[in-house]
Amino acid sequence: MKLKIVRKYHGAFRGLRTIGLRLCFLLPVLRWTADKLKRLNPFRYLKRIDRYIISKFIGTYIYSILLIISISIVFDVNENLAKFSTNNAPLRAIVFDYYANFVPYFANLFSPLFVFIAVIFFTSKLAGNSEIIAMLSSGMSFKRLLRPYLVSAALIAGLNFYLGAYVIPKGTVVRHNFESLYKNSKKNTSAINVQLMVGPGVIAYMSQYDDIEKKGFGFSLDKFENKKLVSRMTANVIQYDTISDSRYHWRARNYRIRTLRGMREQITSGIEIDTLIMMEPMDLVFSKGQQETFTSPELKRYISKQQERGSSNVVQYEVEYHKRIATSFASFILTIIGASLSSRKRKGGMGLYLGIGLALSFAYILLQTVSATFAINADTPPLLAAWIPNILYVFIAYYCYRQSPN
């Protein structure tokens, strides 16, 4: 009996020893993996001073957004209160459909202004308290001091791009629908004499289109091969099928199809027919600010589709697409300018730098608007028009950086 117990525990000890030997071989591998993961962690490069500046930057940025947007809401309520009451707008729609989408839209639109104000405000305060002097006196270079600024700018730029490209356009659709109902800014819901290319050599035409009912009148569809007309379809009414599982599904009523084969002509007519035509309701009606309601992937697909059709009415869509990227990069440029301007300790406090910062921010926003207008009306390339403010402000940022304390 004792021999069996000894053999039993001896086997268990041998198993534990095997496990222990395996762990001895695994421990160096685990240590090496943990060391590599630790080196890949980006937060290990952020010191206490970096975390301090980042918290100041982000906190001041959020505070400036809340302050200025709150003032904007007060003015907007005062301006539109009569319209809301006249059109019997419900309180829930005002809060959740209008202002819940109003705040992110304008916060993202004026984000360069908020970044500039935040940098000027808290950097001037640091300089006034001699904190920047202490940092530079300890041997820290101004380039090293800019590291937490640029990290904060990267966080803000990433957030702005994500909101502007994917989140805010969906809310803008809800806000535009609210405005068309309760602010007397009616959307364009009809079009006349619509003509567009829906495929290679295929031209569609409608004498009138109603976007509310998704219905067109006086429809014709011409197909050309080698600049010769080979078929023509006409219909009194054409209706878009909104419940179909497939896109581009239309239903033509009182149709007539003429097929030309040399000197012969074949005519087919009927009461109703289902057909696939490569066009959608959004291709037929253009309303003011429509480009703001598309997410960036939708905007890119729409631009490509319209360019294939030979449409010239896509410049404002291209400007909007490139502007979303360019505005995100503006956070880095304006951060460098703001930090360079306000890092010196001078008599008079931050008043002068805050004024310069506001002037440069408003000039940047104005330049964006002017360059977009030139792109639409003066045939300026949309990509260049969207990046002109950034290109000019890069030189300003470089000059300010060269004048900063080192």
Short mmCIF file of C-alpha atoms in Angstrom, two decimals:
data_model
loop_
_atom_site.label_atom_id
_atom_site.label_comp_id
_atom_site.label_asym_id
_atom_site.label_seq_id
_atom_site.Cartn_x
_atom_site.Cartn_y
_atom_site.Cartn_z
CA MET A 1 0.00 0.00 0.00
CA LYS A 2 2.77 2.45 0.92
CA LEU A 3 4.63 1.53 -2.28
CA LYS A 4 1.58 2.45 -4.40
CA ILE A 5 1.29 5.85 -2.65
CA VAL A 6 5.01 6.54 -3.21
CA ARG A 7 4.73 5.61 -6.90
CA LYS A 8 1.65 7.81 -7.24
CA TYR A 9 3.29 10.93 -5.75
CA HIS A 10 6.53 10.19 -7.60
CA GLY A 11 4.64 10.36 -10.91
CA ALA A 12 3.03 13.65 -9.86
CA PHE A 13 6.43 15.13 -8.93
CA ARG A 14 7.84 14.06 -12.30
CA GLY A 15 4.92 15.83 -14.04
CA LEU A 16 5.54 19.02 -12.04
CA ARG A 17 9.23 18.87 -12.86
CA THR A 18 8.44 18.57 -16.58
CA ILE A 19 6.12 21.57 -16.37
CA GLY A 20 8.78 23.52 -14.48
CA LEU A 21 11.40 22.76 -17.14
CA ARG A 22 9.05 23.90 -19.88
CA LEU A 23 8.33 27.13 -17.99
CA CYS A 24 12.06 27.75 -17.66
CA PHE A 25 12.35 27.65 -21.44
CA LEU A 26 9.23 29.80 -21.92
CA LEU A 27 10.16 32.53 -19.44
CA PRO A 28 12.90 34.12 -21.63
CA VAL A 29 10.50 34.12 -24.59
CA LEU A 30 7.78 35.75 -22.50
CA ARG A 31 10.23 38.36 -21.16
CA TRP A 32 11.42 39.15 -24.71
CA THR A 33 7.81 39.48 -25.97
CA ALA A 34 6.85 41.72 -23.04
CA ASP A 35 9.90 43.91 -23.67
CA LYS A 36 9.04 44.28 -27.36
CA LEU A 37 5.41 45.14 -26.57
CA LYS A 38 6.58 47.69 -24.04
CA ARG A 39 8.79 49.34 -26.67
CA LEU A 40 5.92 49.43 -29.14
CA ASN A 41 3.69 51.22 -26.63
CA PRO A 42 3.54 54.86 -27.82
CA PHE A 43 2.67 56.15 -24.34
CA ARG A 44 6.12 55.20 -23.00
CA TYR A 45 7.53 58.19 -24.90
CA LEU A 46 5.20 60.63 -23.11
CA LYS A 47 6.77 62.01 -19.97
CA ARG A 48 5.05 63.81 -17.14
CA ILE A 49 5.56 67.22 -18.77
CA ASP A 50 3.98 65.87 -21.98
CA ARG A 51 0.91 64.62 -20.16
CA TYR A 52 0.65 67.96 -18.37
CA ILE A 53 0.69 69.98 -21.62
CA ILE A 54 -1.68 67.56 -23.39
CA SER A 55 -4.21 67.80 -20.57
CA LYS A 56 -3.97 71.61 -20.66
CA PHE A 57 -4.36 71.67 -24.45
CA ILE A 58 -7.34 69.29 -24.66
CA GLY A 59 -9.03 70.84 -21.63
CA THR A 60 -8.74 74.39 -23.00
CA TYR A 61 -9.90 73.21 -26.45
CA ILE A 62 -13.06 71.63 -25.03
CA TYR A 63 -13.67 74.65 -22.80
CA SER A 64 -13.42 77.07 -25.75
CA ILE A 65 -15.82 74.93 -27.81
CA LEU A 66 -18.38 74.84 -25.01
CA LEU A 67 -18.08 78.57 -24.42
CA ILE A 68 -18.35 79.75 -28.03
CA ILE A 69 -20.97 77.20 -29.12
CA SER A 70 -23.11 78.11 -26.09
CA ILE A 71 -23.03 81.75 -27.19
CA SER A 72 -23.87 80.69 -30.76
CA ILE A 73 -26.87 78.67 -29.55
CA VAL A 74 -28.20 81.67 -27.61
CA PHE A 75 -28.00 83.89 -30.70
CA ASP A 76 -29.52 81.19 -32.92
CA VAL A 77 -32.44 80.63 -30.55
CA ASN A 78 -33.06 84.37 -30.41
CA GLU A 79 -33.04 84.58 -34.21
CA ASN A 80 -35.19 81.52 -34.97
CA LEU A 81 -37.58 81.42 -32.01
CA ALA A 82 -40.30 83.26 -33.95
CA LYS A 83 -39.98 80.83 -36.89
CA PHE A 84 -40.13 77.82 -34.60
CA SER A 85 -43.29 79.08 -32.89
CA THR A 86 -44.93 80.14 -36.18
CA ASN A 87 -44.33 76.74 -37.80
CA ASN A 88 -45.29 74.83 -34.59
CA ALA A 89 -41.96 73.06 -34.28
CA PRO A 90 -42.06 70.47 -31.45
CA LEU A 91 -39.57 70.91 -28.63
CA ARG A 92 -38.19 67.39 -29.08
CA ALA A 93 -37.42 68.07 -32.76
CA ILE A 94 -35.80 71.42 -31.91
CA VAL A 95 -33.49 69.84 -29.35
CA PHE A 96 -32.66 66.48 -30.90
CA ASP A 97 -33.06 67.07 -34.66
CA TYR A 98 -31.77 70.63 -34.92
CA TYR A 99 -29.47 71.62 -32.06
CA ALA A 100 -28.08 68.12 -31.46
CA ASN A 101 -26.77 68.28 -35.04
CA PHE A 102 -26.13 72.04 -35.05
CA VAL A 103 -23.48 71.82 -32.31
CA PRO A 104 -21.21 69.12 -33.89
CA TYR A 105 -21.46 70.74 -37.33
CA PHE A 106 -20.32 74.20 -36.24
CA ALA A 107 -17.82 72.85 -33.71
CA ASN A 108 -16.13 70.88 -36.51
CA LEU A 109 -16.45 73.78 -38.97
CA PHE A 110 -14.66 76.23 -36.66
CA SER A 111 -12.26 73.69 -35.17
CA PRO A 112 -9.16 75.58 -36.49
CA LEU A 113 -10.40 78.65 -34.60
CA PHE A 114 -10.83 76.65 -31.39
CA VAL A 115 -7.40 75.04 -31.75
CA PHE A 116 -5.74 78.43 -32.19
CA ILE A 117 -7.60 79.96 -29.25
CA ALA A 118 -6.76 77.00 -27.01
CA VAL A 119 -3.03 77.08 -27.87
CA ILE A 120 -2.75 80.85 -27.48
CA PHE A 121 -4.70 80.89 -24.24
CA PHE A 122 -2.97 78.18 -22.22
CA THR A 123 0.54 78.72 -23.70
CA SER A 124 0.41 82.42 -22.82
CA LYS A 125 -0.62 81.45 -19.31
CA LEU A 126 2.30 79.00 -19.07
CA ALA A 127 4.68 81.69 -20.32
CA GLY A 128 3.22 84.25 -17.89
CA ASN A 129 3.88 81.87 -14.99
CA SER A 130 7.49 81.38 -16.22
CA GLU A 131 6.84 77.65 -16.76
CA ILE A 132 8.11 77.70 -20.35
CA ILE A 133 11.22 79.61 -19.23
CA ALA A 134 11.87 76.86 -16.67
CA MET A 135 11.44 74.14 -19.31
CA LEU A 136 13.83 75.82 -21.76
CA SER A 137 16.34 76.62 -18.99
CA SER A 138 16.50 72.94 -18.04
CA GLY A 139 17.93 72.14 -21.48
CA MET A 140 14.68 71.29 -23.27
CA SER A 141 14.65 72.56 -26.86
CA PHE A 142 11.62 74.26 -28.36
CA LYS A 143 11.32 71.38 -30.83
CA ARG A 144 11.03 68.98 -27.87
CA LEU A 145 8.49 71.29 -26.27
CA LEU A 146 6.31 71.04 -29.38
CA ARG A 147 6.00 67.24 -29.06
CA PRO A 148 2.93 67.24 -26.74
CA TYR A 149 1.40 70.04 -28.81
CA LEU A 150 1.63 67.96 -31.97
CA VAL A 151 0.32 64.85 -30.20
CA SER A 152 -2.72 66.85 -29.06
CA ALA A 153 -3.12 68.26 -32.58
CA ALA A 154 -3.02 64.72 -34.00
CA LEU A 155 -5.79 63.61 -31.63
CA ILE A 156 -7.93 66.62 -32.54
CA ALA A 157 -7.24 66.22 -36.28
CA GLY A 158 -8.18 62.52 -36.21
CA LEU A 159 -11.39 63.25 -34.31
CA ASN A 160 -12.30 66.13 -36.65
CA PHE A 161 -11.75 64.02 -39.76
CA TYR A 162 -13.78 61.10 -38.43
CA LEU A 163 -16.67 63.35 -37.41
CA GLY A 164 -16.59 65.38 -40.62
CA ALA A 165 -16.27 62.37 -42.92
CA TYR A 166 -18.61 59.84 -41.30
CA VAL A 167 -20.75 61.19 -38.44
CA ILE A 168 -21.72 64.82 -39.13
CA PRO A 169 -23.05 64.25 -42.71
CA LYS A 170 -25.73 61.90 -41.35
CA GLY A 171 -26.77 64.48 -38.78
CA THR A 172 -26.75 67.20 -41.45
CA VAL A 173 -29.45 65.29 -43.35
CA VAL A 174 -31.68 65.40 -40.25
CA ARG A 175 -30.91 69.10 -39.68
CA HIS A 176 -31.69 70.02 -43.29
CA ASN A 177 -34.99 68.14 -43.12
CA PHE A 178 -35.88 70.05 -39.95
CA GLU A 179 -34.98 73.39 -41.56
CA SER A 180 -37.11 72.63 -44.61
CA LEU A 181 -40.10 71.95 -42.36
CA TYR A 182 -39.81 74.57 -39.64
CA LYS A 183 -37.46 77.34 -40.86
CA ASN A 184 -39.01 78.13 -44.25
CA SER A 185 -35.84 77.20 -46.07
CA LYS A 186 -37.50 74.77 -48.44
CA LYS A 187 -35.37 72.18 -50.17
CA ASN A 188 -35.30 71.91 -53.92
CA THR A 189 -37.65 69.01 -54.65
CA SER A 190 -38.16 69.33 -58.39
CA ALA A 191 -36.23 69.82 -61.61
CA ILE A 192 -37.04 70.61 -65.22
CA ASN A 193 -35.29 69.63 -68.44
CA VAL A 194 -33.01 67.10 -66.79
CA GLN A 195 -30.51 65.45 -69.14
CA LEU A 196 -27.65 63.17 -68.15
CA MET A 197 -25.56 60.34 -69.49
CA VAL A 198 -26.44 57.12 -67.64
CA GLY A 199 -24.03 54.89 -69.52
CA PRO A 200 -21.62 54.82 -72.48
CA GLY A 201 -23.62 56.34 -75.30
CA VAL A 202 -26.89 56.27 -73.32
CA ILE A 203 -28.62 59.63 -72.68
CA ALA A 204 -31.66 60.05 -70.39
CA TYR A 205 -33.97 63.05 -70.46
CA MET A 206 -36.95 64.20 -68.34
CA SER A 207 -38.98 67.30 -69.01
CA GLN A 208 -39.95 67.44 -65.32
CA TYR A 209 -39.02 65.51 -62.16
CA ASP A 210 -40.68 65.51 -58.73
CA ASP A 211 -38.34 64.32 -55.96
CA ILE A 212 -41.11 63.97 -53.37
CA GLU A 213 -42.94 61.32 -55.39
CA LYS A 214 -39.73 60.12 -57.13
CA LYS A 215 -41.54 60.50 -60.42
CA GLY A 216 -40.50 61.92 -63.80
CA PHE A 217 -42.60 63.11 -66.75
CA GLY A 218 -41.83 63.31 -70.44
CA PHE A 219 -39.08 60.68 -70.26
CA SER A 220 -36.84 59.55 -73.08
CA LEU A 221 -33.82 57.24 -73.23
CA ASP A 222 -31.58 57.34 -76.31
CA LYS A 223 -28.84 54.84 -77.09
CA PHE A 224 -26.08 55.67 -79.57
CA GLU A 225 -23.46 53.45 -81.22
CA ASN A 226 -20.74 55.09 -83.33
CA LYS A 227 -22.65 58.36 -83.07
CA LYS A 228 -25.76 56.76 -84.57
CA LEU A 229 -29.07 56.35 -82.81
CA VAL A 230 -29.87 52.64 -82.43
CA SER A 231 -32.80 52.72 -79.97
CA ARG A 232 -35.09 55.22 -78.33
CA MET A 233 -37.45 54.64 -75.43
CA THR A 234 -40.12 57.16 -74.45
CA ALA A 235 -42.61 57.13 -71.58
CA ASN A 236 -45.20 59.54 -70.27
CA VAL A 237 -44.31 58.76 -66.63
CA ILE A 238 -41.34 57.01 -65.03
CA GLN A 239 -41.40 56.06 -61.33
CA TYR A 240 -38.43 55.09 -59.14
CA ASP A 241 -39.03 51.87 -57.18
CA THR A 242 -38.07 52.77 -53.60
CA ILE A 243 -38.90 49.31 -52.17
CA SER A 244 -36.88 47.30 -54.66
CA ASP A 245 -33.94 45.26 -53.40
CA SER A 246 -31.80 46.44 -56.32
CA ARG A 247 -30.68 49.95 -57.19
CA TYR A 248 -31.57 51.80 -60.40
CA HIS A 249 -34.97 50.10 -60.62
CA TRP A 250 -37.53 52.23 -62.52
CA ARG A 251 -41.08 51.57 -63.71
CA ALA A 252 -42.13 53.22 -67.02
CA ARG A 253 -45.80 53.79 -67.91
CA ASN A 254 -47.25 54.26 -71.37
CA TYR A 255 -43.91 53.43 -72.90
CA ARG A 256 -42.78 53.08 -76.49
CA ILE A 257 -39.50 51.55 -77.68
CA ARG A 258 -38.14 52.15 -81.17
CA THR A 259 -35.26 49.89 -82.27
CA LEU A 260 -33.39 50.92 -85.43
CA ARG A 261 -31.66 48.20 -87.46
CA GLY A 262 -30.30 49.70 -90.63
CA MET A 263 -33.25 50.84 -92.72
CA ARG A 264 -35.71 48.87 -90.60
CA GLU A 265 -37.47 50.03 -87.47
CA GLN A 266 -39.12 47.90 -84.78
CA ILE A 267 -41.66 49.51 -82.45
CA THR A 268 -42.75 48.03 -79.11
CA SER A 269 -45.28 49.70 -76.83
CA GLY A 270 -47.18 48.88 -73.68
CA ILE A 271 -48.83 50.17 -70.54
CA GLU A 272 -46.09 49.45 -67.98
CA ILE A 273 -42.60 47.95 -67.93
CA ASP A 274 -39.89 47.48 -65.31
CA THR A 275 -36.40 48.51 -66.34
CA LEU A 276 -32.93 49.16 -64.92
CA ILE A 277 -31.53 52.62 -65.71
CA MET A 278 -28.21 53.68 -64.18
CA MET A 279 -29.53 56.77 -62.38
CA GLU A 280 -30.97 57.55 -58.94
CA PRO A 281 -33.13 60.36 -57.55
CA MET A 282 -30.11 62.08 -56.00
CA ASP A 283 -28.62 62.38 -59.50
CA LEU A 284 -31.58 64.42 -60.72
CA VAL A 285 -32.12 67.11 -58.08
CA PHE A 286 -29.37 69.35 -56.71
CA SER A 287 -30.06 71.36 -53.57
CA LYS A 288 -27.92 73.89 -51.73
CA GLY A 289 -25.51 72.22 -49.30
CA GLN A 290 -26.20 68.74 -50.66
CA GLN A 291 -22.49 67.90 -50.64
CA GLU A 292 -22.47 68.25 -46.84
CA THR A 293 -24.96 65.39 -46.48
CA PHE A 294 -22.65 62.77 -48.05
CA THR A 295 -20.08 60.82 -46.07
CA SER A 296 -16.62 60.81 -47.63
CA PRO A 297 -16.96 57.32 -49.22
CA GLU A 298 -20.37 58.32 -50.63
CA LEU A 299 -18.91 61.60 -51.84
CA LYS A 300 -16.06 59.84 -53.62
CA ARG A 301 -18.44 57.38 -55.33
CA TYR A 302 -20.76 60.20 -56.35
CA ILE A 303 -17.91 62.26 -57.85
CA SER A 304 -16.61 59.27 -59.81
CA LYS A 305 -20.07 58.46 -61.14
CA GLN A 306 -20.76 62.04 -62.19
CA GLN A 307 -17.36 62.39 -63.87
CA GLU A 308 -17.99 59.22 -65.88
CA ARG A 309 -21.24 60.78 -67.06
CA GLY A 310 -19.44 63.95 -68.11
CA SER A 311 -21.27 66.14 -65.61
CA SER A 312 -19.69 69.51 -64.82
CA ASN A 313 -21.69 70.04 -61.64
CA VAL A 314 -19.27 68.23 -59.33
CA VAL A 315 -16.77 70.95 -58.45
CA GLN A 316 -18.39 71.81 -55.11
CA TYR A 317 -18.45 68.10 -54.24
CA GLU A 318 -14.73 67.74 -55.01
CA VAL A 319 -13.95 70.85 -52.95
CA GLU A 320 -15.92 69.43 -50.01
CA TYR A 321 -14.12 66.09 -50.27
CA HIS A 322 -10.62 67.61 -50.27
CA LYS A 323 -11.52 70.28 -47.71
CA ARG A 324 -12.34 67.65 -45.08
CA ILE A 325 -8.78 66.32 -45.32
CA ALA A 326 -7.13 69.73 -45.56
CA THR A 327 -9.00 71.12 -42.54
CA SER A 328 -7.76 68.23 -40.40
CA PHE A 329 -4.14 69.01 -41.29
CA ALA A 330 -4.75 72.65 -40.38
CA SER A 331 -4.68 71.64 -36.71
CA PHE A 332 -0.93 70.95 -36.93
CA ILE A 333 -0.14 74.20 -38.76
CA LEU A 334 -2.18 76.43 -36.46
CA THR A 335 -0.83 74.67 -33.37
CA ILE A 336 2.77 75.46 -34.39
CA ILE A 337 1.86 79.09 -35.13
CA GLY A 338 0.01 79.51 -31.82
CA ALA A 339 2.74 77.88 -29.73
CA SER A 340 5.47 79.92 -31.43
CA LEU A 341 3.63 83.21 -30.97
CA SER A 342 2.67 82.82 -27.32
CA SER A 343 5.69 81.00 -25.85
CA ARG A 344 7.57 84.23 -25.01
CA LYS A 345 6.90 86.03 -21.76
CA ARG A 346 6.18 89.69 -22.46
CA LYS A 347 4.53 92.56 -20.69
CA GLY A 348 0.85 93.02 -21.39
CA GLY A 349 -0.16 89.37 -21.01
CA MET A 350 -1.93 87.33 -23.69
CA GLY A 351 -4.12 90.10 -25.13
CA LEU A 352 -1.90 90.85 -28.12
CA TYR A 353 -1.35 87.18 -29.00
CA LEU A 354 -5.02 86.33 -28.56
CA GLY A 355 -5.88 89.13 -30.98
CA ILE A 356 -3.28 87.92 -33.49
CA GLY A 357 -4.53 84.36 -33.09
CA LEU A 358 -8.16 85.34 -33.70
CA ALA A 359 -7.17 87.41 -36.74
CA LEU A 360 -5.17 84.55 -38.24
CA SER A 361 -7.95 82.03 -37.51
CA PHE A 362 -10.64 84.15 -39.12
CA ALA A 363 -8.31 84.85 -42.05
CA TYR A 364 -7.84 81.09 -42.49
CA ILE A 365 -11.61 80.45 -42.52
CA LEU A 366 -12.15 83.38 -44.91
CA LEU A 367 -9.39 82.08 -47.19
CA GLN A 368 -11.07 78.67 -47.25
CA THR A 369 -14.33 80.25 -48.39
CA VAL A 370 -12.65 82.43 -51.02
CA SER A 371 -10.59 79.56 -52.46
CA ALA A 372 -13.72 77.34 -52.65
CA THR A 373 -15.54 80.13 -54.51
CA PHE A 374 -12.65 80.46 -56.96
CA ALA A 375 -12.75 76.70 -57.56
CA ILE A 376 -16.45 76.84 -58.42
CA ASN A 377 -16.49 80.06 -60.45
CA ALA A 378 -12.96 80.47 -61.80
CA ASP A 379 -12.00 76.90 -62.83
CA THR A 380 -9.38 76.54 -60.09
CA PRO A 381 -8.52 72.83 -59.50
CA PRO A 382 -10.56 71.66 -56.44
CA LEU A 383 -7.54 69.95 -54.84
CA LEU A 384 -5.47 73.13 -55.08
CA ALA A 385 -8.38 75.28 -53.87
CA ALA A 386 -8.83 73.12 -50.76
CA TRP A 387 -5.11 73.18 -49.91
CA ILE A 388 -4.32 76.85 -50.69
CA PRO A 389 -4.94 78.01 -47.06
CA ASN A 390 -2.67 75.26 -45.70
CA ILE A 391 0.07 76.01 -48.23
CA LEU A 392 0.11 79.70 -47.34
CA TYR A 393 -0.06 79.06 -43.60
CA VAL A 394 2.84 76.60 -43.75
CA PHE A 395 5.13 79.54 -44.58
CA ILE A 396 3.63 81.56 -41.72
CA ALA A 397 4.16 78.62 -39.37
CA TYR A 398 7.79 78.25 -40.47
CA TYR A 399 8.47 81.96 -39.94
CA CYS A 400 6.87 81.91 -36.47
CA TYR A 401 8.83 78.77 -35.56
CA ARG A 402 12.13 80.45 -36.55
CA GLN A 403 11.25 83.42 -34.33
CA SER A 404 10.33 81.26 -31.33
CA PRO A 405 12.58 81.11 -28.21
CA ASN A 406 15.21 78.34 -28.36
#
